[in-house]
Coordinates of C-alpha atoms in Angstrom, one line a residue:
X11 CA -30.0 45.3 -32.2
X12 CA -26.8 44.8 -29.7
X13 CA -23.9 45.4 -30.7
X14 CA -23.2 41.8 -29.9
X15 CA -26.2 40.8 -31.9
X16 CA -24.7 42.8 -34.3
X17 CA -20.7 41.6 -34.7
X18 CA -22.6 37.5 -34.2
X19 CA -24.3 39.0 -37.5
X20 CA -21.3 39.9 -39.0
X21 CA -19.1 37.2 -38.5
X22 CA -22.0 34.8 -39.6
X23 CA -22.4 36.7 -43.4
X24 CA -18.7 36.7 -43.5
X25 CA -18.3 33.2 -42.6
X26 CA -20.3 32.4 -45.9
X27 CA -18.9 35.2 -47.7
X28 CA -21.9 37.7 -47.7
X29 CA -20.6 40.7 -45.6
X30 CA -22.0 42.6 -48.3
X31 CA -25.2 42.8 -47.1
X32 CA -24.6 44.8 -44.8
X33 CA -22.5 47.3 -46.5
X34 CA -24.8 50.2 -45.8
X35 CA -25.3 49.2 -42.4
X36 CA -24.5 52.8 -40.0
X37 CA -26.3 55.0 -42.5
X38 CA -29.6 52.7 -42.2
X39 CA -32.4 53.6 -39.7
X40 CA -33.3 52.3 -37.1
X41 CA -36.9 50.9 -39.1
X42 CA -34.6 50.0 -41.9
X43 CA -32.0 48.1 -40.0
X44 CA -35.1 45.6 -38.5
X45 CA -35.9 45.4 -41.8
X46 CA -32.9 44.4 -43.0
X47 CA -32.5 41.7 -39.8
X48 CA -36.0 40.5 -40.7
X49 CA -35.3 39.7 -44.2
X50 CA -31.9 37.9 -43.5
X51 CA -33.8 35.7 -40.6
X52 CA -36.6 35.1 -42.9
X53 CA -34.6 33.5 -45.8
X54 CA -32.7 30.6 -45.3
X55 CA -29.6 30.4 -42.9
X56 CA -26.4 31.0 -44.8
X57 CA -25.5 27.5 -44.6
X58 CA -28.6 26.2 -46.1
X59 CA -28.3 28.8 -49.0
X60 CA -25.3 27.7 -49.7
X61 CA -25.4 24.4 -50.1
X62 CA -28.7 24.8 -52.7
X63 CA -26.8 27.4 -54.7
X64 CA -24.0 24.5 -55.3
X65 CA -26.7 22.0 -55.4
X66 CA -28.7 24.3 -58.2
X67 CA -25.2 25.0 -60.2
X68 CA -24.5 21.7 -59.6
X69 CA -27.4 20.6 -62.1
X70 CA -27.6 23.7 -64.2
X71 CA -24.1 23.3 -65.5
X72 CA -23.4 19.1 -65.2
X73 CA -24.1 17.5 -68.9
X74 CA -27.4 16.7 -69.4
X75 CA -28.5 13.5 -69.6
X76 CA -29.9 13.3 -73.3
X77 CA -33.9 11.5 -72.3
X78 CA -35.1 11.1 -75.8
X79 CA -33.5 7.7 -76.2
X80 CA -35.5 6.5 -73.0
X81 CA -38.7 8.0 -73.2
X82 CA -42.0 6.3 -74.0
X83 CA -45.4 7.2 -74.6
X84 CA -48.0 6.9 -71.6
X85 CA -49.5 2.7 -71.0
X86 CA -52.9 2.9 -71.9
X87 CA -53.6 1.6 -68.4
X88 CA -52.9 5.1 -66.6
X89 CA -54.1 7.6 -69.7
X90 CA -57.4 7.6 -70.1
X91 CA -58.9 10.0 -73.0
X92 CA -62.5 12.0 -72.6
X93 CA -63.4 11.2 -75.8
X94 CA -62.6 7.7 -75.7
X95 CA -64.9 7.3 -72.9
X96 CA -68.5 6.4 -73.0
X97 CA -71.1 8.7 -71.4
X98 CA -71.8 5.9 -68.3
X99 CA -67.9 6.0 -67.3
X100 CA -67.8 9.8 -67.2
X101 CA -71.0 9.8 -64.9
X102 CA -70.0 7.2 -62.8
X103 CA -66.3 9.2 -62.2
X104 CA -68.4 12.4 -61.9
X105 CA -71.2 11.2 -59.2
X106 CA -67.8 9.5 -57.1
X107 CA -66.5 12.8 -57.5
X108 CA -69.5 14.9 -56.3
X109 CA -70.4 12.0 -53.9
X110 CA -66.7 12.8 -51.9
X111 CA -67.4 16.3 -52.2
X112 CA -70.8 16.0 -50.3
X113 CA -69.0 14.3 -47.8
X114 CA -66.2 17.2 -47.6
X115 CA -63.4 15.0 -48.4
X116 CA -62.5 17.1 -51.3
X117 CA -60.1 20.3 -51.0
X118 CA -58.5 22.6 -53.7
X119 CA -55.2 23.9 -53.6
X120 CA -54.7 27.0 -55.7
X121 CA -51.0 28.2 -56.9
X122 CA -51.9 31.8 -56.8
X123 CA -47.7 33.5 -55.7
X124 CA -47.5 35.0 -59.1
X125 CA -48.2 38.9 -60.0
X126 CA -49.4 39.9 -63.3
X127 CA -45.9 41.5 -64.5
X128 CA -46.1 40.4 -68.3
X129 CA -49.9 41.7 -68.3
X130 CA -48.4 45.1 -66.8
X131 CA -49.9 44.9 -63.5
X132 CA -47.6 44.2 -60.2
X133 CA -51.1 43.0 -58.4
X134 CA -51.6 39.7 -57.8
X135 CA -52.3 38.0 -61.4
X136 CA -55.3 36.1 -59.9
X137 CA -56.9 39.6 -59.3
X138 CA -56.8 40.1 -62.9
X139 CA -59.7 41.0 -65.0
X140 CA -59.7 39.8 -68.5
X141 CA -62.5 42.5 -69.4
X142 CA -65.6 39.9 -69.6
X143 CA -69.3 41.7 -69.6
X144 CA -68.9 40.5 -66.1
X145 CA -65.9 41.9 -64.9
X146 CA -65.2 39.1 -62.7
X147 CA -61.3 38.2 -62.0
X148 CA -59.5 34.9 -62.0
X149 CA -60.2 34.8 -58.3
X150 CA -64.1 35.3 -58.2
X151 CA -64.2 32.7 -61.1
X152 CA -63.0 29.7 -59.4
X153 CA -64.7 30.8 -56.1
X154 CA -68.2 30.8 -57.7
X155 CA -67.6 27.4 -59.6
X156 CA -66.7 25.7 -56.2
X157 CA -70.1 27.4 -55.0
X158 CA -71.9 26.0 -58.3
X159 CA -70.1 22.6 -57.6
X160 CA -71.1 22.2 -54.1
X161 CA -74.9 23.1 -54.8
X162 CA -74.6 20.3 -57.4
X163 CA -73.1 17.9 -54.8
X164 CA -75.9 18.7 -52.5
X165 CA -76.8 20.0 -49.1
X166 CA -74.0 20.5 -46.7
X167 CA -71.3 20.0 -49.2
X168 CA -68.0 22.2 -48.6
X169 CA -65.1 22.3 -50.7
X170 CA -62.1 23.6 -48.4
X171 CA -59.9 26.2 -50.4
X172 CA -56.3 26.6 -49.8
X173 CA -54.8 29.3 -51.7
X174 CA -50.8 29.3 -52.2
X175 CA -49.4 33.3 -51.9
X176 CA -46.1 34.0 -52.1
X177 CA -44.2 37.3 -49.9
X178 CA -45.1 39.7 -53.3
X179 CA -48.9 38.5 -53.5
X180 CA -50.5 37.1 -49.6
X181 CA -51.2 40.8 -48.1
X182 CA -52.9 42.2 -50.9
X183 CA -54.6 38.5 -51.9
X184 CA -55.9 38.2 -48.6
X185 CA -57.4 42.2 -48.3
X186 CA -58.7 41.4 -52.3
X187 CA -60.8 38.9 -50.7
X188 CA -62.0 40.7 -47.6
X189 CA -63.1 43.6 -49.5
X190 CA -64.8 40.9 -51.8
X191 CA -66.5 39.1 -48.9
X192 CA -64.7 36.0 -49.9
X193 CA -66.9 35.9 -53.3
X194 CA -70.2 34.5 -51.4
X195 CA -67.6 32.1 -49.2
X196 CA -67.9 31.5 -45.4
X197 CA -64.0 33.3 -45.0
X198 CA -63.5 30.0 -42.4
X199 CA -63.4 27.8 -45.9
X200 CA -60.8 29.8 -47.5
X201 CA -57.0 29.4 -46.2
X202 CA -54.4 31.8 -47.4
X203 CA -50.6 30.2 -47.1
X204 CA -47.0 31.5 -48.0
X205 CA -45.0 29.2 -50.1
X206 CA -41.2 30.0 -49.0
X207 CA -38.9 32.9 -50.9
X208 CA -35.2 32.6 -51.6
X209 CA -32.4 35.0 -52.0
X210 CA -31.6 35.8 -55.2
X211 CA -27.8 35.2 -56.0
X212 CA -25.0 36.4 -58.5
X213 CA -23.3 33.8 -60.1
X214 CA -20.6 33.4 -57.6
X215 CA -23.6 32.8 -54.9
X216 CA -23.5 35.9 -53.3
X217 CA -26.7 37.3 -52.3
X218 CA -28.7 40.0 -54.3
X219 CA -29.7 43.2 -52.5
X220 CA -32.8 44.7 -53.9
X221 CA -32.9 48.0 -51.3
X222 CA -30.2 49.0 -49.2
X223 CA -32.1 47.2 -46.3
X224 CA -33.9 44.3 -48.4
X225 CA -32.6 41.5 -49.8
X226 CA -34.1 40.4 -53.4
X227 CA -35.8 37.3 -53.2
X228 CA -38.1 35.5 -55.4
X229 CA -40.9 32.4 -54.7
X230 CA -39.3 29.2 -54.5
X231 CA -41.9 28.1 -57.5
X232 CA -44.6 25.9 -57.8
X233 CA -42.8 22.6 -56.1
X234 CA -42.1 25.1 -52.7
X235 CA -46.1 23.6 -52.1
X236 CA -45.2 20.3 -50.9
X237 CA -42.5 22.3 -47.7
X238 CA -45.0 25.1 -47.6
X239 CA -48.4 22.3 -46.9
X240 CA -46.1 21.3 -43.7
X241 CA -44.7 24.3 -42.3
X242 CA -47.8 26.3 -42.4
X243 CA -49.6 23.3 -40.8
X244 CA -52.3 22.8 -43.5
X245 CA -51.7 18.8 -43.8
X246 CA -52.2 18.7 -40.3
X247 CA -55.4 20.9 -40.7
X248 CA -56.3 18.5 -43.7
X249 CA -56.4 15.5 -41.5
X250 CA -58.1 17.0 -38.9
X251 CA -61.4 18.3 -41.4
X252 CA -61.2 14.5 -42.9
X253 CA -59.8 15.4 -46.4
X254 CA -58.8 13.0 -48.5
X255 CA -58.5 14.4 -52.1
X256 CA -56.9 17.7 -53.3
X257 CA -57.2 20.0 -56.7
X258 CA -54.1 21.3 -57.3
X259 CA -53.6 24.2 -60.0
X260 CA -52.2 27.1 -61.0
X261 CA -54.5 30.5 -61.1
X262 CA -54.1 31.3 -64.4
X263 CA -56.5 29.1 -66.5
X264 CA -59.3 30.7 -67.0
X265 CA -61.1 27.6 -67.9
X266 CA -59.9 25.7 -65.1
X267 CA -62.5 23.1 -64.0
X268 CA -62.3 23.3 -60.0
X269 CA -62.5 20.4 -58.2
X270 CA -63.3 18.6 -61.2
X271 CA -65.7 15.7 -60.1
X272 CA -65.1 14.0 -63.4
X273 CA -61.1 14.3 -62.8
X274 CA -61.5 13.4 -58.5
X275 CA -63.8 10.4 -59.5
X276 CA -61.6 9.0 -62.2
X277 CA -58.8 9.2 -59.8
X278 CA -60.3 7.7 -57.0
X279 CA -61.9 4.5 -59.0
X280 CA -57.6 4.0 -60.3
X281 CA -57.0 4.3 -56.4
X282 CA -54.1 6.8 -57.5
X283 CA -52.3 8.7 -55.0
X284 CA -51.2 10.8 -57.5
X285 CA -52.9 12.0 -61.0
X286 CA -52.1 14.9 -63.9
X287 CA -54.8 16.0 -66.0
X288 CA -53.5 16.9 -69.7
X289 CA -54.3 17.9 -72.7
X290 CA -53.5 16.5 -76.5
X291 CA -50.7 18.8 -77.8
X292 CA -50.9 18.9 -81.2
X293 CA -48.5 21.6 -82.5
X294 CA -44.4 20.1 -81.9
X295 CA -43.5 23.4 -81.4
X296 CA -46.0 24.4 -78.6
X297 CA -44.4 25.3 -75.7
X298 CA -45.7 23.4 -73.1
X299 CA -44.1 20.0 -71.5
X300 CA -45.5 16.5 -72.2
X301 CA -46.3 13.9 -69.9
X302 CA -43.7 10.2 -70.8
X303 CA -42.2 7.4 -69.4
X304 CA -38.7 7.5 -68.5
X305 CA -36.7 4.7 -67.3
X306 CA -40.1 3.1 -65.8
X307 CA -40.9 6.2 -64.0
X308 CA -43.6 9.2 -65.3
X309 CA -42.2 12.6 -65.9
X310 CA -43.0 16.1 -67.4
X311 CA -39.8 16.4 -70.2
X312 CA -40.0 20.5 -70.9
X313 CA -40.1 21.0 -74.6
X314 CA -36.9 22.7 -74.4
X315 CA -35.7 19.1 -73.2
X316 CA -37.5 17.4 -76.9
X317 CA -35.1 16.8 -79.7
X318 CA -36.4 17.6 -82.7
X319 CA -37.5 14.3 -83.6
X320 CA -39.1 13.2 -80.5
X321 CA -41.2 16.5 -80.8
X322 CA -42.4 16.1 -84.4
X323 CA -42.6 12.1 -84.0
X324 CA -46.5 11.1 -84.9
X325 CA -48.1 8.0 -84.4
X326 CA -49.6 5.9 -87.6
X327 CA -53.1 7.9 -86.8
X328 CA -51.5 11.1 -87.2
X329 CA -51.4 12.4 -83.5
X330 CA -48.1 13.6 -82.3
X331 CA -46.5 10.8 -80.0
X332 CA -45.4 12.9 -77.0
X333 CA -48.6 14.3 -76.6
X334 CA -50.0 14.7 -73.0
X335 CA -49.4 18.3 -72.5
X336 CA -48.9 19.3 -69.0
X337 CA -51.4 21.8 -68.1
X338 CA -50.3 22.1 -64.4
X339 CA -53.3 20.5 -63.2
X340 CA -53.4 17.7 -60.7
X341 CA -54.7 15.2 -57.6
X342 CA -53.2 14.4 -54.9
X343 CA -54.5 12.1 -51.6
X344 CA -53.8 13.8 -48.9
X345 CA -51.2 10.7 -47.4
X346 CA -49.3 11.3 -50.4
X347 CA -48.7 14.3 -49.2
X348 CA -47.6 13.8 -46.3
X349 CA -45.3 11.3 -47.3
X350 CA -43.4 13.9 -49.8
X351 CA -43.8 16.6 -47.8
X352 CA -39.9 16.9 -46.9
X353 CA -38.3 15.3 -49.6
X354 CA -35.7 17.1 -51.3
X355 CA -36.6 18.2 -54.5
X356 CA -34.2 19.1 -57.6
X357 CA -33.8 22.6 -58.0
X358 CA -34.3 24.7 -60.9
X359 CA -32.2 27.5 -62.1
X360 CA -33.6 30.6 -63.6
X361 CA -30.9 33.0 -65.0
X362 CA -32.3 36.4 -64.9
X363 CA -31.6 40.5 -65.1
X364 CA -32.5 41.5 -61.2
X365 CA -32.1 44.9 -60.1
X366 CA -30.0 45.2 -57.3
X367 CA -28.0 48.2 -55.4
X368 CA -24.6 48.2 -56.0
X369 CA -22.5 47.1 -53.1
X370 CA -19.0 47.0 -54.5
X371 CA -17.9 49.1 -57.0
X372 CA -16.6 52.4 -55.5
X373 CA -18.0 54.5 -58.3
X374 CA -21.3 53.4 -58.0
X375 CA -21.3 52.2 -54.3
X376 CA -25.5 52.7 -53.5
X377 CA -26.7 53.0 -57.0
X378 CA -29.7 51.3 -58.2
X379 CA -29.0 49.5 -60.9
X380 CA -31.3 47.8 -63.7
X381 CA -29.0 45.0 -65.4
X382 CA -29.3 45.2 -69.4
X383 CA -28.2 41.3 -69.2
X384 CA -28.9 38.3 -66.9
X385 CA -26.6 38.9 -63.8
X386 CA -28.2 36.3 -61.5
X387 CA -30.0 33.4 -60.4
X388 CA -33.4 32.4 -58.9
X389 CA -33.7 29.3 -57.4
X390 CA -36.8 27.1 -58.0
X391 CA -38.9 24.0 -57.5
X392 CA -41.4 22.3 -59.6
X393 CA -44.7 20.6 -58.7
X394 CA -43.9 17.8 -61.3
X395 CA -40.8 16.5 -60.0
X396 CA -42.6 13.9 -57.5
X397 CA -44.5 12.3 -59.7
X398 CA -41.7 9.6 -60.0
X399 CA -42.7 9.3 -56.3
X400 CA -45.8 8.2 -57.3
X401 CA -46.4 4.7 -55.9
X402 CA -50.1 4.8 -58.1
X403 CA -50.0 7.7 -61.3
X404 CA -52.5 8.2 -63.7
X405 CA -53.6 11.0 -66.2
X406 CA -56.9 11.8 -67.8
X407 CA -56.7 13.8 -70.9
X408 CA -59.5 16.9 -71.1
X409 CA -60.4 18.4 -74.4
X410 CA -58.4 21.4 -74.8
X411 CA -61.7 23.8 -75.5
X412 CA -63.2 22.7 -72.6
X413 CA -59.8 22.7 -70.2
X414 CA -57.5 25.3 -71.0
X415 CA -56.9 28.9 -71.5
X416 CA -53.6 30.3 -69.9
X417 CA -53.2 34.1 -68.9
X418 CA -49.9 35.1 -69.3
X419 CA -49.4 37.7 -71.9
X420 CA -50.5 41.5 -72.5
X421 CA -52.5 41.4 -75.6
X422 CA -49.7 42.6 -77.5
X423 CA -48.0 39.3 -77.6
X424 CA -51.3 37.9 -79.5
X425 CA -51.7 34.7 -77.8
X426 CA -52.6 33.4 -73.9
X427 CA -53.6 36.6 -73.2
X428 CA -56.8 38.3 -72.2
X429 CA -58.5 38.9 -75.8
X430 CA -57.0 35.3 -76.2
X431 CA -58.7 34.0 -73.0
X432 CA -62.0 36.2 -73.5
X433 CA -62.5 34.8 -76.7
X434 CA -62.3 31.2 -75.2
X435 CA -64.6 31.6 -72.8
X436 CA -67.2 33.0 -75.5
X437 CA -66.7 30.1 -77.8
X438 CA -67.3 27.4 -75.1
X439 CA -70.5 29.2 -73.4
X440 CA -72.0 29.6 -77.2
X441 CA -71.4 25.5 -77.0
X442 CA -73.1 25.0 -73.7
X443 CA -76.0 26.9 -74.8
X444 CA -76.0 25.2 -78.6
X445 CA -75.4 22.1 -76.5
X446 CA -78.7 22.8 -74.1
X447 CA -81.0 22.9 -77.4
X448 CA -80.7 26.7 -78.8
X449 CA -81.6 27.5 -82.1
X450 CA -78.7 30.1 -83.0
X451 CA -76.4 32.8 -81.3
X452 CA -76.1 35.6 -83.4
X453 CA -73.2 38.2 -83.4
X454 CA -74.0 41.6 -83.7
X455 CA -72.0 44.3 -85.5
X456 CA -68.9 44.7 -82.8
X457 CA -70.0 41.7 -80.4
X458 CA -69.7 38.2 -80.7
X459 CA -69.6 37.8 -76.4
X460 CA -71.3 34.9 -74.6
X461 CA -70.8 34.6 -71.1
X462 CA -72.4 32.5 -68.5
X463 CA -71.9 33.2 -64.6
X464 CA -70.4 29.8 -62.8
X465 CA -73.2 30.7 -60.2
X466 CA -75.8 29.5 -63.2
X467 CA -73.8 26.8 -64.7
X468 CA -70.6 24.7 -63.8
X469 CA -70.0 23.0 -67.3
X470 CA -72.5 23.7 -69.4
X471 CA -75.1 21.8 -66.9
X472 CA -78.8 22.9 -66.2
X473 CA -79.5 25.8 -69.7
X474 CA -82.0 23.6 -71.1
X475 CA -84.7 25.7 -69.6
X476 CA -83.1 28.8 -70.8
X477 CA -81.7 27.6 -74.0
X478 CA -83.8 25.1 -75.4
X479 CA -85.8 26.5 -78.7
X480 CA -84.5 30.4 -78.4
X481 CA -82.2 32.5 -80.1
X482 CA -79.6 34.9 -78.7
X483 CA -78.1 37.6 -80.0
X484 CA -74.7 39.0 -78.4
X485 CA -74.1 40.4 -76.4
X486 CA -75.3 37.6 -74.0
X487 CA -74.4 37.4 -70.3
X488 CA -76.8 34.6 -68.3
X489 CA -76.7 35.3 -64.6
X490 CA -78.1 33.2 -61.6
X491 CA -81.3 34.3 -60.0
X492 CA -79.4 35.8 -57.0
X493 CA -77.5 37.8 -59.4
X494 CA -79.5 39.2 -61.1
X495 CA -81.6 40.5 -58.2
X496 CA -78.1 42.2 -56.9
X497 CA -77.1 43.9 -59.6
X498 CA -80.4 45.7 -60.1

């Protein structure tokens, strides 16, 4: 770098009061200094960052607008329950589904920017391995279930898979799947893309430095997919390859039902632009967010967000009122897309302890430091804030056995964590197989697993011939043919 480039630099950070950054500037090398330039260029412009710091402040610290005097359970016209409906509707929604499929109008977008931090791994969490007989990660799950789901839609059916990284996760996501040969996937169907990162910032707005040449910066969360779909060009891609209809979820249900035919068909036949799969909460304390009716418009109120009342209010059957649990699971068209793709979304804050090097202090001038208290900010979007923007919303609520089992905890914590998960996945396979005709599944003295490869059956479809009249005793692990023959 000139040293014009250089004082232009300069008088830009100082402009927007972040000189700081580059305090330790002329004892940098030359590697580090590019560094340092690349990481400022990368993140937003001074400017920008700015303004979404006030912006995010702005809404963190106004007075919240109490919503439990305006909220209102889902219309019965856009909820529809799975075990309310009758065996025809669910296979006419899931032959739609596998008919658009077949036709390649179907594409999944996976939110897959997260590491595994709070399972003690700094890999990317979809690389995870829950310890099934298998050994098979997040990632090579949902791969082989959009390979089951496209041999059950039929010859020359391709599911297109778009998979959301973030700057921590896309270089080792995208070698994970080379050296995995794409789990059986032509690498041409599966698109890696970077959702955007933002500084982190004190809570004056002054930028974070995680390295002396590195700024600390953090995903812009789940809701940077809408800006990330347009910069990187995939809506553009989208229209081009004739999709029509996207998956969109987050990598770490295990039971995650990809491309859900059933879910795609249902949507379709409403003519929604925009649909949320849920789940019945039952528990008023579960922390999960619930699906209502705001002011006319749907919404995800965070359980934080419940009073009391609203939380533990039940309906005359019993059933807690607020009770579509968001499950991060959803369909969007692909024109819906594009229209949202650069509308301004609220932003979240998320007060956290982030390390940083000490650029002030005298004493400790260069010191890493590890905060023992929250001494900043991350900056974040949600994937629920355009549902309002829906011009056609529904929901479809999936039984919870069947369509959810969240990784997010080392075992230690007890629950949504990989004995948790595991245990899950045992219980519904022992179903399907019940379910296909088998007599009994016997435990033996320190086993009680049941697992069945997505590359034999997608939901529980196609074990009669296995199944029907036999007994099992665990452990049981039922591969496909091809399987089989390559791990011999």
């Amino acid at each position: 770098m000139s040293d014009q480039q250089y004082n232009t630099l300069a008088k830009e950070l100082s402009q927007w009061n972040q000189e700081h950054v580059l305090t330790f500037w002329k004892e940098l090398a030359e590697d580090e200094r590019n560094g340092l330039v690349d990481s400022i260029s990368s993140s937003m412009d001074c400017a920008t960052l700015d303004e979404a710091f006030k912006r995010a402040m702005a809404t963190d610290t106004s007075a919240k607008e109490d919503l439990n005097e305006w909220l209102r359970p889902l219309a019965k016209d856009m909820l529809l329950s799975v075990d309310d409906t009758t065996d025809a509707e669910l296979e006419d929604f899931r032959q739609l589904g596998l008919e658009q499929i077949r036709l390649g109008k179907v594409g999944v977008i996976l939110l897959a920017g997260g590491q595994g931090t709070r399972l003690g791994s700094t890999a990317p969490k979809g690389t995870y391995n829950v310890g099934l007989p298998s050994g098979k990660s997040l990632f090579q799950l949902q791969a082989e279930r959009i390979r089951r789901l496209q041999q059950l839609a039929g010859a020359g059916a391709r599911i297109r898979w778009y998979i959301m990284t973030s700057e921590h996760t896309h270089s080792e996501t995208l070698e994970y799947f080379r050296l995995n040969r794409y789990f059986g996937l032509p690498a041409e169907q599966v698109r890696m893309f970077r959702q955007r990162s933002v500084p982190c910032v004190d809570f004056e707005g002054r930028i974070i430095m995680d390295q002396k040449w590195k700024l600390a910066t953090a995903p812009d969360g789940n809701g940077g997919i809408y800006r990330a779909l347009k910069d990187e060009g995939i809506l553009d891609e989208l229209q081009k390859a004739g999709v029509r209809y996207l998956h969109a979820h987050s990598v770490d249900n295990i039971l995650i039902k990809v491309a859900d035919p059933v879910f795609i068909g249902y949507c379709i036949r409403k003519e929604a632009d925009c649909g949320v799969k849920v789940i019945e909460k039952i528990k008023p304390d579960e922390a999960i967010g619930v699906l209502c009716e705001v002011k006319g418009k749907y919404q995800v109120v965070e359980y934080s967000e419940l009073s009391n009342e609203s939380a533990n209010r039940r309906n005359p059957d019993g059933k807690l009122t607020f009770n579509a649990g968001n499950i991060c699971n959803h369909f969007f068209t692909t024109e819906f897309l594009r229209r949202i793709a650069e509308t301004v979304l609220p932003l979240h804050v998320a007060k956290k302890k982030i390390p940083y090097i000490e650029t002030g202090d005298a004493g400790t001038k260069g010191q890493s430091i590890k905060p023992s208290k929250p001494n900043g900010i991350k900056m974040e979007k949600f994937i629920f804030d355009v549902f309002p923007l829906a011009e056609r919303f529904v929901a479809l609520e999936g039984r919870r056995e069947e369509e959810f089992s969240a990784l997010k905890n080392a075992d230690s914590v007890g629950f949504d964590c990989p004995s948790s998960v595991r245990n899950d996945i045992y219980r519904l396979h022992r179903k399907w197989l019940l379910s296909a005709g088998a007599l009994e599944i016997t435990p033996s003295d320190n086993s009680s697993d049941c697992e069945i490869s997505p590359l034999l059956s997608y939901a529980g479809e196609a074990l009669e011939k296995i199944a029907t009249s036999k007994s099992f005793h665990c452990p049981v692990h039922l591969m496909a043919d091809d399987e089989e023959q390559q791990n011999k």
